[in-house]
PDB file of C-alpha atoms in Angstrom:
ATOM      1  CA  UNK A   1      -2.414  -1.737  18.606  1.00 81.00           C
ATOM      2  CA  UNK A   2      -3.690  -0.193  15.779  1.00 88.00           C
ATOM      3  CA  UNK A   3      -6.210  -2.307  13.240  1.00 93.00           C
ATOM      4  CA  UNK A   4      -7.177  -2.239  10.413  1.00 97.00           C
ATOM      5  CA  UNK A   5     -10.125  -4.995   9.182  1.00 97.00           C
ATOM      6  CA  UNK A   6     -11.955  -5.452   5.839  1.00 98.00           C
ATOM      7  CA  UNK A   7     -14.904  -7.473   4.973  1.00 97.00           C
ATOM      8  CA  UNK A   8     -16.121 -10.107   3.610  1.00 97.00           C
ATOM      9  CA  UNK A   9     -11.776 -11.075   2.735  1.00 97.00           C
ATOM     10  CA  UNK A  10     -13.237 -12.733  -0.407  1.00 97.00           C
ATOM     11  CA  UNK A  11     -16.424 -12.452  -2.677  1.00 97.00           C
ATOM     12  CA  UNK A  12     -17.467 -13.949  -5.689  1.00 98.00           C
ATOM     13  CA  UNK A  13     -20.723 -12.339  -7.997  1.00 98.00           C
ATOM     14  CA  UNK A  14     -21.751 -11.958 -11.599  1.00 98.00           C
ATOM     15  CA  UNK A  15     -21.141  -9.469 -14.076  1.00 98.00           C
ATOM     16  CA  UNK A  16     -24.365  -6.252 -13.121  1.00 98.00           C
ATOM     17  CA  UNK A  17     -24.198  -6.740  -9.749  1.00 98.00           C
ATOM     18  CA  UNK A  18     -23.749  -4.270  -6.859  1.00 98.00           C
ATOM     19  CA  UNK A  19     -21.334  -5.067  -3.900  1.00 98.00           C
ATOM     20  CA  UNK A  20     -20.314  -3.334  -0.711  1.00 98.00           C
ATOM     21  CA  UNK A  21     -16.689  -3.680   0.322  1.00 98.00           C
ATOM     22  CA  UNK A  22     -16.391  -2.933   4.011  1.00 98.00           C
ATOM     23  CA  UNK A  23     -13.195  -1.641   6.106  1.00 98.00           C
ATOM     24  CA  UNK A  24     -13.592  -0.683   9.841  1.00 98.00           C
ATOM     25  CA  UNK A  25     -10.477   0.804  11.822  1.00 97.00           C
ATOM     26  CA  UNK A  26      -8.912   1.357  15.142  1.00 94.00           C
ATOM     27  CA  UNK A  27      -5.907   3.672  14.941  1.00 87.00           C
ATOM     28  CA  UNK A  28      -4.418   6.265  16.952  1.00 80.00           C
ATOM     29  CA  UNK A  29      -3.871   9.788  14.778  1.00 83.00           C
ATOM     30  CA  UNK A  30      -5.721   9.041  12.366  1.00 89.00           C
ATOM     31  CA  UNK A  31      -5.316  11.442   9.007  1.00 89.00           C
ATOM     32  CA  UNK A  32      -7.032   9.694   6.355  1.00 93.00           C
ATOM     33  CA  UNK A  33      -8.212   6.372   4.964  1.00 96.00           C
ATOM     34  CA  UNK A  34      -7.270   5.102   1.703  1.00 96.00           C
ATOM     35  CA  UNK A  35      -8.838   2.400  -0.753  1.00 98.00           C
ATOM     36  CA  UNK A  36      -6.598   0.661  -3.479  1.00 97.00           C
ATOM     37  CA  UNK A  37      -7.280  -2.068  -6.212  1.00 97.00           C
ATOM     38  CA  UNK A  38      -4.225  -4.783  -6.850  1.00 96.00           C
ATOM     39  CA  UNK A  39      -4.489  -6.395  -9.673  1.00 93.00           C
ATOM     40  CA  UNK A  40      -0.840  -7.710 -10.110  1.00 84.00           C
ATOM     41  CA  UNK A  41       2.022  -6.619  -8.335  1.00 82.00           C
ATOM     42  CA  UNK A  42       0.979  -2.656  -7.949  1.00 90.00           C
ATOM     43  CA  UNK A  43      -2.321  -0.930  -5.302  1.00 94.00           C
ATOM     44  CA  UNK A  44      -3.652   1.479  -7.781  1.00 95.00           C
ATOM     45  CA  UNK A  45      -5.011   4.618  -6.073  1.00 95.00           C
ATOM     46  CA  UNK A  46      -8.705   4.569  -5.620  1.00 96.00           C
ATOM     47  CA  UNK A  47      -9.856   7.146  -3.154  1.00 95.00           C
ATOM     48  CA  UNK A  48      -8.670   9.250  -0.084  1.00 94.00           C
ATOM     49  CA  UNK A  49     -11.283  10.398   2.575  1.00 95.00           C
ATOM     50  CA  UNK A  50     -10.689  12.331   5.265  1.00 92.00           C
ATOM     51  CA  UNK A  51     -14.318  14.031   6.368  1.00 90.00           C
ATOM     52  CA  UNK A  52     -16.994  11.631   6.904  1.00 92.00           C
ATOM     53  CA  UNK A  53     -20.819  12.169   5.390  1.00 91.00           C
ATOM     54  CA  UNK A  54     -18.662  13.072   1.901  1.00 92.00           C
ATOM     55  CA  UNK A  55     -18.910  10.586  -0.778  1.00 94.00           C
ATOM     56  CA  UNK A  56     -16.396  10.536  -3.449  1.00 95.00           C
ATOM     57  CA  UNK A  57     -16.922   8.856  -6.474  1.00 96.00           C
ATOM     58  CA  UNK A  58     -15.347   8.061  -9.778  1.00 96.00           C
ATOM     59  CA  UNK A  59     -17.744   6.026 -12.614  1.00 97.00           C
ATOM     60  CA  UNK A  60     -18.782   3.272 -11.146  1.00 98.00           C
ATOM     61  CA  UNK A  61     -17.370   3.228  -7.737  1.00 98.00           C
ATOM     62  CA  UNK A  62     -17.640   5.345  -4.770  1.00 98.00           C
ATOM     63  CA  UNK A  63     -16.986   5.455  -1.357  1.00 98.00           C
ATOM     64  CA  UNK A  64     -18.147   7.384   2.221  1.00 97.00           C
ATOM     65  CA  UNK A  65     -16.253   7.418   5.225  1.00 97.00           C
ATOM     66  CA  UNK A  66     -17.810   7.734   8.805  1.00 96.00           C
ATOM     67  CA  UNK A  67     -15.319   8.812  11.457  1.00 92.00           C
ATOM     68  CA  UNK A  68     -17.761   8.577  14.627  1.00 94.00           C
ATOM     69  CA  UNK A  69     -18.508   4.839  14.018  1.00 94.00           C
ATOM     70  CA  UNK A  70     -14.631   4.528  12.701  1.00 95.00           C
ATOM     71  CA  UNK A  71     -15.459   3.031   9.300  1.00 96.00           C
ATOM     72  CA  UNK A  72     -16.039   2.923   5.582  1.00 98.00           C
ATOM     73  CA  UNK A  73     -17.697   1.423   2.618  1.00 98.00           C
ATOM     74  CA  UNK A  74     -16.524   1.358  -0.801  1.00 98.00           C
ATOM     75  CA  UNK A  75     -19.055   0.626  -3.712  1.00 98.00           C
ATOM     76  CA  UNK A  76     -19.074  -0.682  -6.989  1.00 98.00           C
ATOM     77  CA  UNK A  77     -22.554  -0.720  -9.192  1.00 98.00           C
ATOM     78  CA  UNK A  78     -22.884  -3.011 -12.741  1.00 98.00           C
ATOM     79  CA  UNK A  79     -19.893  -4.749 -11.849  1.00 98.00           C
ATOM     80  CA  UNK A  80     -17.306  -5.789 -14.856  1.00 98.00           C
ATOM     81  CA  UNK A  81     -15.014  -8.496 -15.210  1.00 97.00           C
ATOM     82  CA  UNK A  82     -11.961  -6.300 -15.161  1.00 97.00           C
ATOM     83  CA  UNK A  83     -13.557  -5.127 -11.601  1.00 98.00           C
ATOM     84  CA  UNK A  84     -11.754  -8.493 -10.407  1.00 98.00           C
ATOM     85  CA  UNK A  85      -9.175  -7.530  -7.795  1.00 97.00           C
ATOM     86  CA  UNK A  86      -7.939  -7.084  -4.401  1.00 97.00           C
ATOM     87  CA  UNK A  87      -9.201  -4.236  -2.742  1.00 98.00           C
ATOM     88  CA  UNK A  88      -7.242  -2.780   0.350  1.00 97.00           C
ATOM     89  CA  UNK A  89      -8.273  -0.312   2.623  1.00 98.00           C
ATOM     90  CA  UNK A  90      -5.384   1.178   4.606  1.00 96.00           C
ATOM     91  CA  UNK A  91      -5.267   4.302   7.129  1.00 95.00           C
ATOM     92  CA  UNK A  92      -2.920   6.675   7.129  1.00 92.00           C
ATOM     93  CA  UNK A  93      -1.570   8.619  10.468  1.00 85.00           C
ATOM     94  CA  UNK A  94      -1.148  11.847  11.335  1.00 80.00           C
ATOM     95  CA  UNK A  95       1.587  14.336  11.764  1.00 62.00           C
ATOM     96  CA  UNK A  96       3.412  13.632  14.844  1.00 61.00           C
ATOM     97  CA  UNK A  97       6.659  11.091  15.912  1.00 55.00           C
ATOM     98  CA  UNK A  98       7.521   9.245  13.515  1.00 53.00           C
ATOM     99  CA  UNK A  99       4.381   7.330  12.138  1.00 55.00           C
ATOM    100  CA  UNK A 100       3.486  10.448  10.160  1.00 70.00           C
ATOM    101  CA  UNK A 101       2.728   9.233   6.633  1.00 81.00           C
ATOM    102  CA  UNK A 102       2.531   5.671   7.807  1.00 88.00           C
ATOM    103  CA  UNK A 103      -0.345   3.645   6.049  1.00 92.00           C
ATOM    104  CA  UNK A 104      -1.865   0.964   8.067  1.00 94.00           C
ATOM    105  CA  UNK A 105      -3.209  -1.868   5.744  1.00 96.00           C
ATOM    106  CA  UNK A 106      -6.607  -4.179   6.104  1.00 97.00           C
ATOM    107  CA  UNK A 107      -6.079  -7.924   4.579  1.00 96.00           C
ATOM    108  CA  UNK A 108      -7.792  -6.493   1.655  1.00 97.00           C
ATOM    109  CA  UNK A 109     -11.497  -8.248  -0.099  1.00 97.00           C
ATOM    110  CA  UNK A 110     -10.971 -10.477  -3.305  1.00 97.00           C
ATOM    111  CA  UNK A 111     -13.131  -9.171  -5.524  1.00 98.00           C
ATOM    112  CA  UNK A 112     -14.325 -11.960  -8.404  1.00 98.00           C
ATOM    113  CA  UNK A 113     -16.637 -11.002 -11.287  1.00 98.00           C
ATOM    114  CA  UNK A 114     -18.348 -13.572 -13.578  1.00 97.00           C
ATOM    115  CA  UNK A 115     -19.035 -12.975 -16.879  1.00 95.00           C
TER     116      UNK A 115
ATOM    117  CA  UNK B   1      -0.656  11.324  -9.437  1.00 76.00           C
ATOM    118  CA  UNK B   2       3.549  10.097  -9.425  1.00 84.00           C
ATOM    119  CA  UNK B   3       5.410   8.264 -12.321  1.00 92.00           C
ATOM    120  CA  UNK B   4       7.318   5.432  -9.972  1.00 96.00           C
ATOM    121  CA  UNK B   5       9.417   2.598 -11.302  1.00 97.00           C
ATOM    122  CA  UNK B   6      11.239  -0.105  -9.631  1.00 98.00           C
ATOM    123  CA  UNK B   7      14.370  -1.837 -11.154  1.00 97.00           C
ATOM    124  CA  UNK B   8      14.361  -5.295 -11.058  1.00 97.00           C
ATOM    125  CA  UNK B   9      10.865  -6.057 -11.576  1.00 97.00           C
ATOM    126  CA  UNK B  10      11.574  -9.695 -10.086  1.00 97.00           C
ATOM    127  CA  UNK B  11      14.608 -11.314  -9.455  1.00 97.00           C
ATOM    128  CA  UNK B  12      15.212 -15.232  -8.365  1.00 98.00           C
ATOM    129  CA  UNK B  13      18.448 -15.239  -5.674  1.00 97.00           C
ATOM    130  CA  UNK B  14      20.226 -17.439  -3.302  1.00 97.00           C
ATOM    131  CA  UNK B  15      20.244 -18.052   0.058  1.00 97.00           C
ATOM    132  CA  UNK B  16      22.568 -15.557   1.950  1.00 97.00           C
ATOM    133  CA  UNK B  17      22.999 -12.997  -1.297  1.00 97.00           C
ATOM    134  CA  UNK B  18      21.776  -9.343  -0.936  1.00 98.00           C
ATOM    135  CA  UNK B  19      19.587  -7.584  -3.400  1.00 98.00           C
ATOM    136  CA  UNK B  20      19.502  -3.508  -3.579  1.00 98.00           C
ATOM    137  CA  UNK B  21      15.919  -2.320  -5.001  1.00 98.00           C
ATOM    138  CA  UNK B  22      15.468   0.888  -6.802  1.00 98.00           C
ATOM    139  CA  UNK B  23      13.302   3.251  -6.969  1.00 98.00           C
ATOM    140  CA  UNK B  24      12.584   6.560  -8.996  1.00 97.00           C
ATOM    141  CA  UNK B  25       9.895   9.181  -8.843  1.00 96.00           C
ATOM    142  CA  UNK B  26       9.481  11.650 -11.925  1.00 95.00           C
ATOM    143  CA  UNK B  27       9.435  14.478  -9.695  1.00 93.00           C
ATOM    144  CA  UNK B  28      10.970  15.800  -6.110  1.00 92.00           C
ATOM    145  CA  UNK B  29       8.960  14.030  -2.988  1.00 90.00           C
ATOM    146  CA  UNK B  30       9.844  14.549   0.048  1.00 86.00           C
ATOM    147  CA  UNK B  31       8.525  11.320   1.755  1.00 85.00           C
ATOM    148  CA  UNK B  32       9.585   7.967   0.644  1.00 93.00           C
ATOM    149  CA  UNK B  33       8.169   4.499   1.888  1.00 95.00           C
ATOM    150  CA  UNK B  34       8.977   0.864   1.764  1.00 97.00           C
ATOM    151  CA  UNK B  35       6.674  -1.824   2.165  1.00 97.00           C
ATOM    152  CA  UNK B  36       6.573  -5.453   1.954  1.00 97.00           C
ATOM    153  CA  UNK B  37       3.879  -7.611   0.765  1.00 96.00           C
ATOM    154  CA  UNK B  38       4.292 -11.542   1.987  1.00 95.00           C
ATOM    155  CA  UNK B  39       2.395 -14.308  -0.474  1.00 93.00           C
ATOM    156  CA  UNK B  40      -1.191 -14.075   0.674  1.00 90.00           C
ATOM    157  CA  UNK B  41      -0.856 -11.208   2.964  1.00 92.00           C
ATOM    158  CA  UNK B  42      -1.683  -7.576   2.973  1.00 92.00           C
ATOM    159  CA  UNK B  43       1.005  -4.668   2.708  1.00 95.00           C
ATOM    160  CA  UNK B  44       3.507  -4.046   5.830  1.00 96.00           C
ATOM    161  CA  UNK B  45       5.729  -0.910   6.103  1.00 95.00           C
ATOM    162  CA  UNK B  46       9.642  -1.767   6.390  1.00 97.00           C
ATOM    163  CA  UNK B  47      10.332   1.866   6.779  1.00 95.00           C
ATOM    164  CA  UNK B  48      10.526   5.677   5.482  1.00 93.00           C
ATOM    165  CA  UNK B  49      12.924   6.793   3.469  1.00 93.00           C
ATOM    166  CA  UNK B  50      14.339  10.534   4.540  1.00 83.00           C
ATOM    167  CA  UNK B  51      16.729  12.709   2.591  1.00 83.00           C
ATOM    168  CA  UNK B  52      19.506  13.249   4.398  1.00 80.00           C
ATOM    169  CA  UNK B  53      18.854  11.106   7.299  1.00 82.00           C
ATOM    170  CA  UNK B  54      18.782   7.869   8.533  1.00 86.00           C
ATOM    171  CA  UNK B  55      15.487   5.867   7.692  1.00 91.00           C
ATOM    172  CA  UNK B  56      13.311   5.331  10.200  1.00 91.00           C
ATOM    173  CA  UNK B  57      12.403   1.602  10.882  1.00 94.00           C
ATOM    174  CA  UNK B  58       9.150   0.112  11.851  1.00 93.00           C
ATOM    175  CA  UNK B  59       8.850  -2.647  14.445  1.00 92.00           C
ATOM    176  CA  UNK B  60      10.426  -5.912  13.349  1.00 95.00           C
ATOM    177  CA  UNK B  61      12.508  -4.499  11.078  1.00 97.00           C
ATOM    178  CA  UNK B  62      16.330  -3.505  11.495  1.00 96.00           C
ATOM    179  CA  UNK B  63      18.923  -1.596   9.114  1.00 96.00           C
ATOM    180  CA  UNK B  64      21.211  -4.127   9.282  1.00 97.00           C
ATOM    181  CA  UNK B  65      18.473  -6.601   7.180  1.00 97.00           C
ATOM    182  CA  UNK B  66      17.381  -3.683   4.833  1.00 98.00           C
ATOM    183  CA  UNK B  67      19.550  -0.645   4.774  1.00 97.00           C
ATOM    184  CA  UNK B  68      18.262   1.991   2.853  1.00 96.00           C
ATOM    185  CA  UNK B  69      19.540   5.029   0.715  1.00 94.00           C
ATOM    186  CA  UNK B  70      18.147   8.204   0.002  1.00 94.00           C
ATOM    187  CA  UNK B  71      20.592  10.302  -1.923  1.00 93.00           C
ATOM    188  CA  UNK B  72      18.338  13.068  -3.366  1.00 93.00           C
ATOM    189  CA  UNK B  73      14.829  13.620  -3.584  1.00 93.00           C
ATOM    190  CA  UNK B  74      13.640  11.589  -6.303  1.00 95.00           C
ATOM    191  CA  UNK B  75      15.435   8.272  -5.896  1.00 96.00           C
ATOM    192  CA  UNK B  76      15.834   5.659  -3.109  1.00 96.00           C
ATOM    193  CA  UNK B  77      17.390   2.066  -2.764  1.00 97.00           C
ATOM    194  CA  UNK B  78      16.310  -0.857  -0.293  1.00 98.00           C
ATOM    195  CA  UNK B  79      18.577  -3.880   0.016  1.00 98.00           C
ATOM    196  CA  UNK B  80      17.733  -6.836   1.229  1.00 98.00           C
ATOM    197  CA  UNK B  81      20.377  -8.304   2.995  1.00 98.00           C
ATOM    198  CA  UNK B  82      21.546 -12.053   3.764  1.00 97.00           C
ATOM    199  CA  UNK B  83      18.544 -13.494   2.266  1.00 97.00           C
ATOM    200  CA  UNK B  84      16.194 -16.393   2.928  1.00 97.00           C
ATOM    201  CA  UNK B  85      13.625 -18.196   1.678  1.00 96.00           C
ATOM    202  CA  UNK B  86      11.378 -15.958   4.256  1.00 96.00           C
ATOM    203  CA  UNK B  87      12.246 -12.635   2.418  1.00 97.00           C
ATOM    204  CA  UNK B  88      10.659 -14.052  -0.429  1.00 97.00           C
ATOM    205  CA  UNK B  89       7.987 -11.018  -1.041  1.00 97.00           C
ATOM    206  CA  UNK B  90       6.782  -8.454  -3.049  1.00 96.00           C
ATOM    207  CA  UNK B  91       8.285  -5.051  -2.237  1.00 98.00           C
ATOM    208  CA  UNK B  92       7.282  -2.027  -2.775  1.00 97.00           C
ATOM    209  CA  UNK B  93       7.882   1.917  -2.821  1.00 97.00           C
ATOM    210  CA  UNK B  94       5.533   4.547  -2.006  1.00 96.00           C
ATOM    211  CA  UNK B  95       5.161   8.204  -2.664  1.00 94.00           C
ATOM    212  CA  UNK B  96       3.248  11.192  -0.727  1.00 88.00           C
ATOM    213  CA  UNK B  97       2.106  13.529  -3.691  1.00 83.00           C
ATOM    214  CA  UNK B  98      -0.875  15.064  -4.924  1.00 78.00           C
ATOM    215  CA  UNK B  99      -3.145  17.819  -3.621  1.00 76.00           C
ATOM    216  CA  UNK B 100      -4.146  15.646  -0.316  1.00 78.00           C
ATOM    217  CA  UNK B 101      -0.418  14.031  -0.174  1.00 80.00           C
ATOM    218  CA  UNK B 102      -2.775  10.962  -1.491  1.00 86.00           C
ATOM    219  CA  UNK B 103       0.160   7.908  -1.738  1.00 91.00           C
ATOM    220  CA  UNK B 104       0.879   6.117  -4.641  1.00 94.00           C
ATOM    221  CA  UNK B 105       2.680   3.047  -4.654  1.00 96.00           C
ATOM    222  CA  UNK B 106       5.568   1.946  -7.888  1.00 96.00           C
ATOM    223  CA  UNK B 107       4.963  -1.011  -9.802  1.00 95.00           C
ATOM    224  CA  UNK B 108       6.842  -3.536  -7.369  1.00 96.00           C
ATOM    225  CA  UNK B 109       9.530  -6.166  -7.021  1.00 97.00           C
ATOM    226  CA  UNK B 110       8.632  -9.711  -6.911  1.00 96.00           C
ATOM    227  CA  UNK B 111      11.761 -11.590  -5.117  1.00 97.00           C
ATOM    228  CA  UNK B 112      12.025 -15.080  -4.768  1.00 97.00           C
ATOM    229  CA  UNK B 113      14.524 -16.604  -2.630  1.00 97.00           C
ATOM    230  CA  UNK B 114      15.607 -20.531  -3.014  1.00 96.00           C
TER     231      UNK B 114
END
């Protein structure tokens, strides 16, 4: 069965500091992994990796995928208030039957920020 | 990235009504999801929408419960069908676009069922 699991599911820190969102996976055709923010109702689009060793960033987050031990981390440095979310990692499968596009979804990582 | 909305944002129905959920895209796609998010869980596919076809259902879920529409290739409709207090849920549509197909998901329908 294919699995998708995030840690720590909750975290709380202070406004400055660093944290390390983990999301490890077990999925057959595997195409990509994917990391989204909820806020409210809506994921907002984060980052899509598909090659491992290649980190992608954006500001003040980035993220690295590593498809030999079948996981990846997602960063965020100086952290802000509005950084306060739910962060999902999800995989997404390959072409083939009809999973192809599926996304596979981890129970996400509450992110809380103190001022 | 994809322009999505989702008409109604949240809707309060009862028991044993059906609700149809749209969805548009500002441009043509030509894959179309539907997920579900329960209170306190992560997101689940229901299904994918195809043009011209029937959608194709993931495990646990049946057309008869949420049929789905996919007239052209910009807008789709999920109804929710004799409802109960367990469909209560966020749903969501999703999108394949972008120069890796990245997905992007419309801004969601928060149902509550008394």
């Amino acid at each position: 069965e294919d699995k998708v699991v995030q840690s720590p599911l909750s975290l709380v820190v202070h406004e400055g500091d660093t944290v390390t969102l983990n999301c490890s996976y077990e999925v057959t055709n595997f195409r990509s992994l994917l990391w989204y923010k909820q806020e409210k109702k809506a994921p907002t689009f984060l980052f899509m990796l598909t090659s491992s060793g290649i980190e992608k960033k954006s500001g003040r987050l980035s993220s690295i995928l590593d498809k030999k031990e079948l996981f990846s981390i997602l960063n965020i440095t100086a952290t802000q208030t509005g950084d306060s979310a739910i962060y999902l990692c999800a995989v997404e499968h390959n072409a083939g039957g009809t999973s192809y596009g599926k996304l596979t979804f981890g129970q996400g990582t509450i992110l809380t920020v103190h001022p | 990235s994809a322009v999505i909305s989702q008409k109604p944002s949240r809707d309060i129905c009862q028991r044993g009504t059906s609700l149809t959920i749209q969805c548009q895209v500002d441009s043509q796609v030509t894959m179309m999801f539907w997920y579900r998010q329960q209170p306190g869980q992560s997101l689940t596919l229901i299904a994918t929408a195809n043009q011209g076809s029937e959608a194709t259902y993931e495990s646990g879920f049946v057309i008869d419960k949420f049929p789905i529409s996919r007239p052209n290739l910009t807008f789709s409709t999920l109804t929710v069908s004799n409802m109960s207090p367990e469909d209560s849920s966020i749903y969501l549509c999703s999108v394949r676009k972008g120069s890796l197909y990245e997905q992007y998901f419309g801004p969601g329908t928060r149902l509550t069922v008394t």
